[in-house]
Amino acid sequence: MARNTFEAWIPEEYDSKVITRITQTSAVEALASRVPMGSDTRHTPRSAGMGVDVIDKGSAYGEDTSLNDEVILYAKKFGKVLRVAEEDIDDSLANILATKMQDWAISYAKILDNACLAVTAGVGTGVPFTSLYSLLHTTDATLSYTADDNIVTAASGGATYTDYSNAIGKVEAGDYYDPSTLLAIAHPTFKKSLRGIVDSQSRPIFIEGLAGTPDSIFGVQIRWSLGARTSATATSAPTGRPLMAFVSTDMMLLGIRSGPESVFIDGRDGTSALTDESLLKMRARRGWAYGHPAGASILVG
């Protein structure tokens, strides 16, 4: 009689090769503010700022009228299952399971960045979150934001100095500009055009880091992401237009529900024993929201 299997999901250790691959590949996983989630949904406060007045001696304090609300993080599951024959496990010189887990980590990193930054459609089938692109492409009267105000689109000839300057300027001119948390996340295809661009004093705006120092544009660190291309739904292989997003790491809210984690289901018992095939399942559950549309901008290449 076949037994019921209830193998536990095994979380990856923080310094494991899987986690290392994810943080090396995903800008969001590596740099966003991590918000622990004890359930599928978490409400996170969002402040609209607070005013300040000059008060004469003996005068009353004015009351702040800034609107405060919240963003909601919904945990969504990213996963895949690998079916592997017992012979492949026994006969392979390489550790096929470890190799596949690292392959999954790279794909997960790219689909997460794509889902958080570049998906063009609203939440629905294949679209787990409101991406940064979708957020900036939508009017929000409550936040006094008009659709596309913070999106700069390059002409067909490619991004120019003016495009890059205008894109970062959208953030620098806003109330949420904080140079200590400002970061650029971009698809690597921007490197080619950036290498030839200088300012009016012939100084390059793009500095390629050496000896482990990060690349930068206008003095702002760049994190390269293969997920930073537009797509209709979340994918680990987007093919749309490349994006460069100027964001605040404080406003990138990444909900952590569980994982990355894996479970191995042995093929030597149960119905799987008929085929000698085992299953390796891998997953991570994440939520995402960006704090305020005025605190980010996007250059569409």
mmCIF file of C-alpha atoms in Angstrom:
data_model
loop_
_atom_site.group_PDB
_atom_site.id
_atom_site.type_symbol
_atom_site.label_atom_id
_atom_site.label_comp_id
_atom_site.label_asym_id
_atom_site.label_seq_id
_atom_site.Cartn_x
_atom_site.Cartn_y
_atom_site.Cartn_z
ATOM 1 C CA MET A 1 0.000 0.000 0.000
ATOM 2 C CA ALA A 2 1.370 3.387 -0.981
ATOM 3 C CA ARG A 3 2.146 5.753 1.845
ATOM 4 C CA ASN A 4 1.068 9.389 1.963
ATOM 5 C CA THR A 5 4.066 11.701 1.808
ATOM 6 C CA PHE A 6 4.175 14.942 3.728
ATOM 7 C CA GLU A 7 7.733 16.059 3.149
ATOM 8 C CA ALA A 8 8.428 19.498 4.588
ATOM 9 C CA TRP A 9 9.474 22.441 2.466
ATOM 10 C CA ILE A 10 13.141 23.156 3.151
ATOM 11 C CA PRO A 11 14.094 26.853 3.128
ATOM 12 C CA GLU A 12 17.356 27.862 1.525
ATOM 13 C CA GLU A 13 20.068 29.074 3.880
ATOM 14 C CA TYR A 14 20.906 32.753 3.405
ATOM 15 C CA ASP A 15 24.431 32.017 2.190
ATOM 16 C CA SER A 16 23.459 29.126 -0.077
ATOM 17 C CA LYS A 17 24.335 29.097 -3.780
ATOM 18 C CA VAL A 18 20.646 29.457 -4.641
ATOM 19 C CA ILE A 19 20.239 32.644 -2.596
ATOM 20 C CA THR A 20 23.526 33.979 -3.944
ATOM 21 C CA ARG A 21 22.361 33.465 -7.533
ATOM 22 C CA ILE A 22 19.067 35.222 -6.784
ATOM 23 C CA THR A 23 20.598 38.279 -5.134
ATOM 24 C CA GLN A 24 23.249 38.539 -7.846
ATOM 25 C CA THR A 25 20.596 38.504 -10.571
ATOM 26 C CA SER A 26 17.569 40.243 -9.011
ATOM 27 C CA ALA A 27 17.811 43.926 -8.138
ATOM 28 C CA VAL A 28 14.484 43.779 -6.305
ATOM 29 C CA GLU A 29 15.368 40.770 -4.154
ATOM 30 C CA ALA A 30 18.778 42.232 -3.307
ATOM 31 C CA LEU A 31 17.930 45.874 -2.628
ATOM 32 C CA ALA A 32 14.223 46.370 -1.835
ATOM 33 C CA SER A 33 12.990 46.988 1.699
ATOM 34 C CA ARG A 34 11.952 43.564 2.990
ATOM 35 C CA VAL A 35 8.550 43.416 4.692
ATOM 36 C CA PRO A 36 7.838 40.194 6.643
ATOM 37 C CA MET A 37 4.390 38.766 5.898
ATOM 38 C CA GLY A 38 2.655 36.541 8.436
ATOM 39 C CA SER A 39 -0.287 35.942 6.085
ATOM 40 C CA ASP A 40 -1.181 36.338 2.413
ATOM 41 C CA THR A 41 -1.954 40.039 2.888
ATOM 42 C CA ARG A 42 -0.177 42.847 4.694
ATOM 43 C CA HIS A 43 -1.194 46.489 5.019
ATOM 44 C CA THR A 44 1.804 48.831 5.122
ATOM 45 C CA PRO A 45 1.330 52.521 6.063
ATOM 46 C CA ARG A 46 2.169 55.133 3.448
ATOM 47 C CA SER A 47 2.850 58.683 4.551
ATOM 48 C CA ALA A 48 2.082 61.624 2.297
ATOM 49 C CA GLY A 49 4.602 63.729 4.194
ATOM 50 C CA MET A 50 4.036 66.448 6.749
ATOM 51 C CA GLY A 51 4.095 70.209 6.443
ATOM 52 C CA VAL A 52 5.811 72.723 8.686
ATOM 53 C CA ASP A 53 5.027 76.378 9.417
ATOM 54 C CA VAL A 54 6.767 79.357 10.915
ATOM 55 C CA ILE A 55 4.954 80.115 14.208
ATOM 56 C CA ASP A 56 5.045 83.503 15.909
ATOM 57 C CA LYS A 57 5.390 83.595 19.672
ATOM 58 C CA GLY A 58 2.039 82.960 21.288
ATOM 59 C CA SER A 59 0.417 81.821 18.049
ATOM 60 C CA ALA A 60 -1.353 78.503 17.624
ATOM 61 C CA TYR A 61 0.215 75.584 15.817
ATOM 62 C CA GLY A 62 -1.330 74.794 12.453
ATOM 63 C CA GLU A 63 -2.592 71.263 11.928
ATOM 64 C CA ASP A 64 -1.120 69.142 9.186
ATOM 65 C CA THR A 65 -3.572 68.174 6.435
ATOM 66 C CA SER A 66 -1.422 65.667 4.531
ATOM 67 C CA LEU A 67 -3.329 62.539 3.576
ATOM 68 C CA ASN A 68 -2.014 59.238 4.925
ATOM 69 C CA ASP A 69 -3.110 55.857 3.659
ATOM 70 C CA GLU A 70 -1.538 52.469 3.047
ATOM 71 C CA VAL A 71 -0.282 50.126 0.397
ATOM 72 C CA ILE A 72 -1.351 46.489 0.440
ATOM 73 C CA LEU A 73 1.037 43.636 -0.217
ATOM 74 C CA TYR A 74 -0.448 40.415 -1.575
ATOM 75 C CA ALA A 75 1.738 37.307 -1.452
ATOM 76 C CA LYS A 76 1.962 35.501 -4.782
ATOM 77 C CA LYS A 77 3.698 32.215 -5.516
ATOM 78 C CA PHE A 78 6.545 31.762 -7.984
ATOM 79 C CA GLY A 79 7.418 28.133 -8.557
ATOM 80 C CA LYS A 80 8.236 25.216 -10.813
ATOM 81 C CA VAL A 81 8.488 21.447 -10.557
ATOM 82 C CA LEU A 82 11.236 19.308 -12.055
ATOM 83 C CA ARG A 83 10.516 15.692 -12.952
ATOM 84 C CA VAL A 84 13.705 13.679 -12.957
ATOM 85 C CA ALA A 85 14.275 9.973 -13.544
ATOM 86 C CA GLU A 86 15.981 8.050 -10.756
ATOM 87 C CA GLU A 87 18.598 6.861 -13.285
ATOM 88 C CA ASP A 88 19.599 10.471 -14.006
ATOM 89 C CA ILE A 89 20.162 11.089 -10.311
ATOM 90 C CA ASP A 90 22.132 7.884 -9.810
ATOM 91 C CA ASP A 91 24.205 8.031 -13.011
ATOM 92 C CA SER A 92 25.034 11.747 -13.232
ATOM 93 C CA LEU A 93 28.518 12.819 -12.188
ATOM 94 C CA ALA A 94 27.189 16.311 -11.508
ATOM 95 C CA ASN A 95 24.635 17.022 -8.820
ATOM 96 C CA ILE A 96 21.665 17.463 -11.128
ATOM 97 C CA LEU A 97 19.336 18.631 -8.352
ATOM 98 C CA ALA A 98 21.715 21.342 -7.129
ATOM 99 C CA THR A 99 22.293 22.469 -10.712
ATOM 100 C CA LYS A 100 18.587 22.698 -11.456
ATOM 101 C CA MET A 101 17.918 24.594 -8.243
ATOM 102 C CA GLN A 102 20.476 27.207 -9.264
ATOM 103 C CA ASP A 103 18.946 27.373 -12.747
ATOM 104 C CA TRP A 104 15.557 27.976 -11.120
ATOM 105 C CA ALA A 105 17.074 30.704 -8.947
ATOM 106 C CA ILE A 106 18.249 32.641 -12.009
ATOM 107 C CA SER A 107 14.852 32.373 -13.716
ATOM 108 C CA TYR A 108 13.053 33.336 -10.500
ATOM 109 C CA ALA A 109 15.265 36.410 -10.119
ATOM 110 C CA LYS A 110 14.457 37.587 -13.640
ATOM 111 C CA ILE A 111 10.705 36.982 -13.443
ATOM 112 C CA LEU A 112 10.529 38.729 -10.060
ATOM 113 C CA ASP A 113 12.234 41.857 -11.397
ATOM 114 C CA ASN A 114 10.040 41.763 -14.462
ATOM 115 C CA ALA A 115 6.857 41.413 -12.403
ATOM 116 C CA CYS A 116 7.840 44.207 -10.018
ATOM 117 C CA LEU A 117 9.210 46.696 -12.535
ATOM 118 C CA ALA A 118 8.215 46.175 -16.144
ATOM 119 C CA VAL A 119 4.899 44.363 -16.715
ATOM 120 C CA THR A 120 2.582 46.635 -18.672
ATOM 121 C CA ALA A 121 -0.815 45.120 -17.800
ATOM 122 C CA GLY A 122 -2.836 45.422 -14.626
ATOM 123 C CA VAL A 123 -3.103 42.692 -12.007
ATOM 124 C CA GLY A 124 -4.698 39.534 -13.376
ATOM 125 C CA THR A 125 -3.769 36.209 -14.920
ATOM 126 C CA GLY A 126 0.012 36.077 -15.184
ATOM 127 C CA VAL A 127 0.360 39.491 -13.516
ATOM 128 C CA PRO A 128 0.900 39.094 -9.761
ATOM 129 C CA PHE A 129 1.507 42.739 -8.779
ATOM 130 C CA THR A 130 1.045 46.314 -9.921
ATOM 131 C CA SER A 131 4.449 46.842 -11.492
ATOM 132 C CA LEU A 132 6.310 50.131 -11.286
ATOM 133 C CA TYR A 133 5.644 50.710 -15.002
ATOM 134 C CA SER A 134 1.921 50.113 -14.528
ATOM 135 C CA LEU A 135 1.883 52.364 -11.446
ATOM 136 C CA LEU A 136 3.506 55.255 -13.323
ATOM 137 C CA HIS A 137 1.239 54.650 -16.319
ATOM 138 C CA THR A 138 -1.940 55.145 -14.225
ATOM 139 C CA THR A 139 -3.549 58.318 -12.898
ATOM 140 C CA ASP A 140 -4.057 58.431 -9.121
ATOM 141 C CA ALA A 141 -6.056 61.517 -8.164
ATOM 142 C CA THR A 142 -5.701 60.743 -4.447
ATOM 143 C CA LEU A 143 -1.924 61.054 -4.761
ATOM 144 C CA SER A 144 -2.120 63.949 -7.261
ATOM 145 C CA TYR A 145 -0.315 61.881 -9.874
ATOM 146 C CA THR A 146 -1.209 61.942 -13.575
ATOM 147 C CA ALA A 147 -0.487 58.986 -15.823
ATOM 148 C CA ASP A 148 2.907 59.046 -17.573
ATOM 149 C CA ASP A 149 4.116 62.165 -15.737
ATOM 150 C CA ASN A 150 7.206 60.267 -14.609
ATOM 151 C CA ILE A 151 7.772 58.207 -17.758
ATOM 152 C CA VAL A 152 10.247 59.381 -20.409
ATOM 153 C CA THR A 153 10.201 57.532 -23.739
ATOM 154 C CA ALA A 154 13.265 57.600 -25.978
ATOM 155 C CA ALA A 155 12.953 58.011 -29.739
ATOM 156 C CA SER A 156 13.666 55.133 -32.091
ATOM 157 C CA GLY A 157 17.294 56.241 -32.402
ATOM 158 C CA GLY A 158 17.943 55.411 -28.761
ATOM 159 C CA ALA A 159 18.162 57.299 -25.482
ATOM 160 C CA THR A 160 20.005 60.630 -25.502
ATOM 161 C CA TYR A 161 21.643 62.758 -22.821
ATOM 162 C CA THR A 162 18.402 64.719 -22.549
ATOM 163 C CA ASP A 163 16.376 61.550 -22.031
ATOM 164 C CA TYR A 164 18.590 60.330 -19.197
ATOM 165 C CA SER A 165 18.699 63.776 -17.598
ATOM 166 C CA ASN A 166 14.935 64.259 -17.849
ATOM 167 C CA ALA A 167 14.252 60.815 -16.362
ATOM 168 C CA ILE A 168 16.374 61.307 -13.239
ATOM 169 C CA GLY A 169 15.157 64.904 -13.036
ATOM 170 C CA LYS A 170 11.569 63.673 -12.550
ATOM 171 C CA VAL A 171 12.639 62.199 -9.205
ATOM 172 C CA GLU A 172 15.035 64.979 -8.227
ATOM 173 C CA ALA A 173 12.256 67.557 -8.603
ATOM 174 C CA GLY A 174 9.786 65.651 -6.420
ATOM 175 C CA ASP A 175 9.035 65.712 -2.703
ATOM 176 C CA TYR A 176 10.340 62.161 -2.280
ATOM 177 C CA TYR A 177 13.859 62.732 -3.558
ATOM 178 C CA ASP A 178 16.458 61.235 -1.229
ATOM 179 C CA PRO A 179 19.961 60.959 -2.709
ATOM 180 C CA SER A 180 20.994 58.434 -0.049
ATOM 181 C CA THR A 181 18.426 55.873 -1.264
ATOM 182 C CA LEU A 182 18.275 56.711 -4.989
ATOM 183 C CA LEU A 183 19.118 53.810 -7.300
ATOM 184 C CA ALA A 184 18.914 53.125 -11.033
ATOM 185 C CA ILE A 185 17.757 49.681 -12.170
ATOM 186 C CA ALA A 186 18.305 49.108 -15.870
ATOM 187 C CA HIS A 187 18.460 46.479 -18.572
ATOM 188 C CA PRO A 188 22.058 45.885 -19.740
ATOM 189 C CA THR A 189 21.236 47.005 -23.296
ATOM 190 C CA PHE A 190 21.535 50.606 -22.032
ATOM 191 C CA LYS A 191 25.293 50.130 -21.593
ATOM 192 C CA LYS A 192 26.002 50.546 -25.295
ATOM 193 C CA SER A 193 24.376 53.968 -25.604
ATOM 194 C CA LEU A 194 25.624 55.162 -22.224
ATOM 195 C CA ARG A 195 29.288 54.633 -23.091
ATOM 196 C CA GLY A 196 29.220 57.357 -25.713
ATOM 197 C CA ILE A 197 27.268 60.060 -23.869
ATOM 198 C CA VAL A 198 28.984 63.070 -22.262
ATOM 199 C CA ASP A 199 27.708 66.300 -20.755
ATOM 200 C CA SER A 200 28.370 69.844 -22.015
ATOM 201 C CA GLN A 201 31.840 69.711 -20.452
ATOM 202 C CA SER A 202 32.710 66.408 -22.152
ATOM 203 C CA ARG A 203 32.405 64.436 -18.914
ATOM 204 C CA PRO A 204 30.869 60.952 -19.261
ATOM 205 C CA ILE A 205 27.570 60.536 -17.451
ATOM 206 C CA PHE A 206 28.203 56.787 -17.153
ATOM 207 C CA ILE A 207 31.079 55.472 -15.056
ATOM 208 C CA GLU A 208 31.869 51.767 -15.248
ATOM 209 C CA GLY A 209 32.918 50.561 -11.827
ATOM 210 C CA LEU A 210 36.280 48.914 -11.294
ATOM 211 C CA ALA A 211 37.515 46.408 -8.694
ATOM 212 C CA GLY A 212 34.029 45.647 -7.432
ATOM 213 C CA THR A 213 32.720 49.224 -7.309
ATOM 214 C CA PRO A 214 29.263 49.676 -8.874
ATOM 215 C CA ASP A 215 28.523 51.303 -12.212
ATOM 216 C CA SER A 216 26.881 54.716 -11.949
ATOM 217 C CA ILE A 217 24.967 57.315 -13.958
ATOM 218 C CA PHE A 218 25.042 60.959 -12.854
ATOM 219 C CA GLY A 219 26.698 59.638 -9.698
ATOM 220 C CA VAL A 220 23.781 57.266 -8.943
ATOM 221 C CA GLN A 221 24.498 53.540 -8.629
ATOM 222 C CA ILE A 222 23.163 51.350 -11.430
ATOM 223 C CA ARG A 223 21.979 47.809 -10.802
ATOM 224 C CA TRP A 224 21.599 45.823 -14.026
ATOM 225 C CA SER A 225 18.595 43.523 -14.398
ATOM 226 C CA LEU A 226 17.653 41.183 -17.238
ATOM 227 C CA GLY A 227 14.036 41.443 -16.077
ATOM 228 C CA ALA A 228 13.870 45.174 -16.872
ATOM 229 C CA ARG A 229 12.132 44.816 -20.237
ATOM 230 C CA THR A 230 8.458 45.425 -20.835
ATOM 231 C CA SER A 231 6.125 42.456 -21.214
ATOM 232 C CA ALA A 232 2.374 41.923 -21.101
ATOM 233 C CA THR A 233 2.654 39.336 -18.315
ATOM 234 C CA ALA A 234 5.385 38.329 -15.907
ATOM 235 C CA THR A 235 8.135 36.313 -17.562
ATOM 236 C CA SER A 236 11.744 35.322 -17.008
ATOM 237 C CA ALA A 237 12.508 36.095 -20.674
ATOM 238 C CA PRO A 238 10.931 39.476 -21.515
ATOM 239 C CA THR A 239 11.409 40.769 -25.058
ATOM 240 C CA GLY A 240 9.864 44.258 -24.944
ATOM 241 C CA ARG A 241 11.513 47.661 -24.696
ATOM 242 C CA PRO A 242 14.286 48.005 -22.116
ATOM 243 C CA LEU A 243 13.695 50.155 -19.041
ATOM 244 C CA MET A 244 15.858 52.232 -16.744
ATOM 245 C CA ALA A 245 14.031 52.947 -13.490
ATOM 246 C CA PHE A 246 15.141 55.532 -10.947
ATOM 247 C CA VAL A 247 13.806 54.361 -7.608
ATOM 248 C CA SER A 248 14.220 54.722 -3.875
ATOM 249 C CA THR A 249 15.230 51.546 -2.072
ATOM 250 C CA ASP A 250 13.059 52.651 0.862
ATOM 251 C CA MET A 251 9.968 52.775 -1.355
ATOM 252 C CA MET A 252 10.523 49.376 -2.970
ATOM 253 C CA LEU A 253 8.499 47.158 -0.639
ATOM 254 C CA LEU A 254 9.087 43.434 -1.062
ATOM 255 C CA GLY A 255 6.800 41.248 1.019
ATOM 256 C CA ILE A 256 8.494 38.076 2.288
ATOM 257 C CA ARG A 257 5.968 35.305 2.936
ATOM 258 C CA SER A 258 8.199 32.249 2.460
ATOM 259 C CA GLY A 259 11.110 30.843 0.509
ATOM 260 C CA PRO A 260 12.977 30.367 -1.620
ATOM 261 C CA GLU A 261 12.314 26.797 -0.561
ATOM 262 C CA SER A 262 12.196 23.330 -2.052
ATOM 263 C CA VAL A 263 10.740 19.894 -1.427
ATOM 264 C CA PHE A 264 11.937 16.596 -2.913
ATOM 265 C CA ILE A 265 9.286 13.937 -3.503
ATOM 266 C CA ASP A 266 10.932 10.548 -3.842
ATOM 267 C CA GLY A 267 9.885 8.442 -6.823
ATOM 268 C CA ARG A 268 10.490 5.104 -5.127
ATOM 269 C CA ASP A 269 7.066 4.904 -3.502
ATOM 270 C CA GLY A 270 3.492 5.891 -4.157
ATOM 271 C CA THR A 271 2.238 6.205 -7.723
ATOM 272 C CA SER A 272 5.626 7.634 -8.778
ATOM 273 C CA ALA A 273 7.157 4.206 -8.149
ATOM 274 C CA LEU A 274 5.550 3.020 -11.398
ATOM 275 C CA THR A 275 7.885 5.261 -13.409
ATOM 276 C CA ASP A 276 10.912 5.676 -11.108
ATOM 277 C CA GLU A 277 10.562 9.443 -11.408
ATOM 278 C CA SER A 278 11.086 11.860 -8.545
ATOM 279 C CA LEU A 279 9.826 15.420 -8.281
ATOM 280 C CA LEU A 280 11.714 18.497 -7.117
ATOM 281 C CA LYS A 281 9.440 21.456 -6.379
ATOM 282 C CA MET A 282 10.821 24.961 -5.852
ATOM 283 C CA ARG A 283 8.922 28.068 -4.867
ATOM 284 C CA ALA A 284 9.029 31.488 -3.267
ATOM 285 C CA ARG A 285 6.079 33.577 -2.083
ATOM 286 C CA ARG A 286 6.477 37.317 -2.459
ATOM 287 C CA GLY A 287 4.433 40.504 -2.321
ATOM 288 C CA TRP A 288 5.320 43.818 -3.965
ATOM 289 C CA ALA A 289 4.323 47.467 -3.937
ATOM 290 C CA TYR A 290 6.042 50.767 -4.651
ATOM 291 C CA GLY A 291 5.411 53.416 -2.027
ATOM 292 C CA HIS A 292 4.487 56.441 -4.156
ATOM 293 C CA PRO A 293 4.510 57.138 -7.922
ATOM 294 C CA ALA A 294 6.094 60.556 -7.414
ATOM 295 C CA GLY A 295 9.113 58.847 -5.889
ATOM 296 C CA ALA A 296 10.182 57.026 -9.066
ATOM 297 C CA SER A 297 10.639 57.535 -12.786
ATOM 298 C CA ILE A 298 11.209 55.329 -15.814
ATOM 299 C CA LEU A 299 13.109 55.819 -19.041
ATOM 300 C CA VAL A 300 11.792 53.584 -21.814
ATOM 301 C CA GLY A 301 14.644 52.793 -24.196
#
